[in-house]
Coordinates of C-alpha atoms in Angstrom, one line a residue:
X19 CA 0.2 0.1 0.1
X20 CA 1.5 3.6 -1.2
X21 CA 2.8 5.5 1.9
X22 CA 2.8 9.3 2.5
X23 CA 5.5 10.8 5.6
X24 CA 2.9 13.1 8.1
X25 CA 4.5 15.8 7.2
X26 CA 4.0 16.2 3.6
X27 CA 0.4 17.6 4.5
X28 CA 1.8 19.7 6.9
X29 CA 0.7 23.3 6.6
X30 CA 0.8 26.4 8.3
X31 CA -1.1 29.1 7.9
X32 CA -0.7 32.8 9.9
X33 CA -3.1 35.2 10.5
X34 CA -3.4 39.3 11.8
X35 CA -5.9 39.6 15.1
X36 CA -8.8 42.5 13.9
X37 CA -10.9 44.2 15.8
X38 CA -14.2 42.5 13.5
X39 CA -12.0 39.7 14.3
X40 CA -13.3 39.6 18.4
X41 CA -16.1 39.2 21.0
X42 CA -17.8 41.4 23.0
X43 CA -15.0 39.5 25.5
X44 CA -11.9 41.0 23.1
X45 CA -11.2 38.6 22.0
X46 CA -11.4 36.2 18.5
X47 CA -15.3 34.6 18.6
X48 CA -14.3 31.2 18.3
X49 CA -16.8 30.5 15.3
X50 CA -13.8 32.7 12.8
X51 CA -11.1 30.9 15.0
X52 CA -13.2 27.1 14.1
X53 CA -13.3 27.9 10.2
X54 CA -9.2 28.5 9.8
X55 CA -8.9 25.0 11.3
X56 CA -11.3 23.3 8.9
X57 CA -9.6 25.0 6.3
X58 CA -6.3 24.2 6.9
X59 CA -6.9 20.9 8.0
X60 CA -9.3 20.0 4.2
X61 CA -6.0 21.4 2.8
X62 CA -4.0 18.6 5.0
X63 CA -6.0 16.3 4.3
X64 CA -5.8 17.2 0.6
X65 CA -2.6 17.2 -0.2
X66 CA -1.7 13.6 2.3
X67 CA -4.2 12.3 -0.6
X68 CA -4.1 14.7 -3.4
X69 CA -7.7 13.3 -3.9
X70 CA -10.8 16.1 -2.8
X71 CA -11.4 14.9 0.3
X72 CA -15.3 16.1 2.4
X73 CA -15.5 17.0 6.0
X74 CA -16.5 13.6 8.0
X75 CA -16.1 15.1 12.1
X76 CA -14.8 17.9 13.2
X77 CA -13.9 15.2 16.7
X78 CA -13.3 18.4 19.5
X79 CA -11.7 21.7 19.1
X80 CA -10.0 22.6 22.4
X81 CA -10.2 26.0 23.6
X82 CA -7.3 26.6 26.0
X83 CA -6.0 30.2 26.5
X84 CA -7.9 33.4 24.5
X85 CA -6.4 35.2 21.4
X86 CA -6.4 39.0 21.6
X87 CA -6.2 41.8 19.6
X88 CA -2.7 41.8 20.3
X89 CA -1.8 38.5 18.8
X90 CA -1.0 36.6 15.7
X91 CA -2.8 33.3 15.4
X92 CA -0.9 30.6 14.1
X93 CA -2.3 27.5 12.7
X94 CA -0.3 24.4 12.1
X95 CA -1.7 20.7 10.7
X96 CA -0.9 17.5 10.1
X97 CA -2.7 14.5 8.9
X98 CA -2.3 11.9 11.7
X99 CA -4.1 8.9 10.9
X100 CA -5.1 7.0 8.3
X101 CA -8.5 4.7 7.9
X102 CA -9.1 2.9 4.0
X103 CA -10.8 6.4 2.7
X104 CA -10.8 8.7 5.8
X105 CA -7.8 10.5 7.4
X106 CA -7.6 12.2 11.0
X107 CA -6.3 15.5 10.9
X108 CA -4.4 17.4 14.0
X109 CA -4.8 21.1 14.7
X110 CA -2.5 23.0 16.9
X111 CA -3.3 26.4 17.5
X112 CA -0.5 28.8 18.3
X113 CA -1.0 32.2 19.5
X114 CA 1.8 34.7 19.3
X115 CA 1.9 38.6 21.1
X116 CA 3.0 41.0 18.4
X117 CA 4.4 43.6 21.4
X118 CA 6.1 41.0 24.1
X119 CA 6.5 37.7 22.0
X120 CA 5.0 35.5 24.3
X121 CA 3.9 32.4 22.5
X122 CA 0.8 30.1 24.0
X123 CA -1.6 26.9 22.4
X124 CA -4.6 28.7 22.3
X125 CA -6.4 25.8 20.4
X126 CA -5.8 22.2 19.3
X127 CA -8.3 19.6 17.1
X128 CA -9.1 16.2 15.3
X129 CA -11.4 16.4 12.7
X130 CA -12.2 13.4 9.7
X131 CA -11.6 14.0 6.5
X132 CA -12.8 11.3 3.6
X133 CA -11.3 11.6 0.0
X134 CA -13.3 11.5 -2.7
X135 CA -13.0 10.5 -6.1
X136 CA -15.5 13.1 -9.1
X137 CA -18.1 10.9 -8.4
X138 CA -18.3 11.5 -5.2
X139 CA -17.4 8.2 -3.7
X140 CA -15.0 7.1 -0.7
X141 CA -11.7 5.9 -2.0
X142 CA -8.8 4.5 -0.7
X143 CA -5.8 6.3 1.1
X144 CA -1.6 6.0 1.6
X145 CA -0.6 4.9 5.1
X146 CA 0.4 8.1 7.1
X147 CA 4.5 7.6 8.3
X148 CA 4.5 10.0 11.9
X149 CA 8.3 10.5 12.1
X150 CA 8.9 13.1 14.6
X151 CA 8.7 12.4 18.5
X152 CA 4.6 14.7 17.9
X153 CA 3.4 12.6 14.5
X154 CA 4.4 10.1 16.4
X155 CA 2.8 9.9 19.9
X156 CA -0.4 11.1 17.6
X157 CA -0.8 8.6 15.3
X158 CA -0.2 5.9 18.6
X159 CA -3.3 7.2 20.1
X160 CA -6.1 7.7 17.4
X161 CA -7.3 4.5 17.6
X162 CA -8.6 5.0 20.3
X163 CA -9.6 8.1 18.8
X164 CA -11.3 6.3 15.7
X165 CA -13.2 4.2 18.3
X166 CA -14.8 6.9 20.3
X167 CA -15.5 8.1 16.8
X168 CA -17.0 5.3 16.1
X169 CA -19.4 5.4 19.5
X170 CA -20.5 8.4 18.6
X171 CA -21.2 8.5 15.2
X172 CA -23.7 5.7 15.8
X173 CA -24.7 6.7 18.8
X174 CA -25.6 10.1 16.6
X175 CA -27.5 8.0 14.2
X176 CA -29.7 7.1 17.0
X177 CA -30.2 10.0 18.0
X178 CA -31.4 12.0 14.8
X179 CA -34.2 8.7 14.7
X180 CA -35.7 10.0 17.5
X181 CA -35.5 13.8 16.0
X182 CA -38.4 15.1 13.8
X183 CA -38.2 17.5 10.4
X184 CA -41.1 20.1 11.0
X185 CA -40.8 23.3 11.7
X186 CA -42.4 24.4 14.5
X187 CA -44.7 26.9 12.4
X188 CA -45.8 24.1 10.1

């Protein structure tokens, strides 16, 4: 089976935090950061398999420290694990105070993507090969996260059976 190194999917994005990007707490809107996360993660997934990809799930986004207007926000992403047609992508968000130079981990996220062919059907993806200690640790712990995803997906499908689709005004 074909293999790709995790570093081949690695991507970086750095942005400034503008006044229109912050909420009433004067910190970056969580939804804005989530959009950045999904964007860069999808690029890593596509680079890994060289196919079109779709977000299958956002497994977690953990906000660990606020992002302020004096900060830049740098996102780093790469594929940590692969299934048959799916890929787990890790995103690390680092803030840097542009005045003091202090850096912090502001957030971490795991997302799952599925590779699709031109007919929108899932296609096999290369296995990922970790090299750095960080990549190896994330790769080693990925099977556990995949099992949690599988259970959560089953629970979500069962839960959806109880939900109604009628609009309140109907």
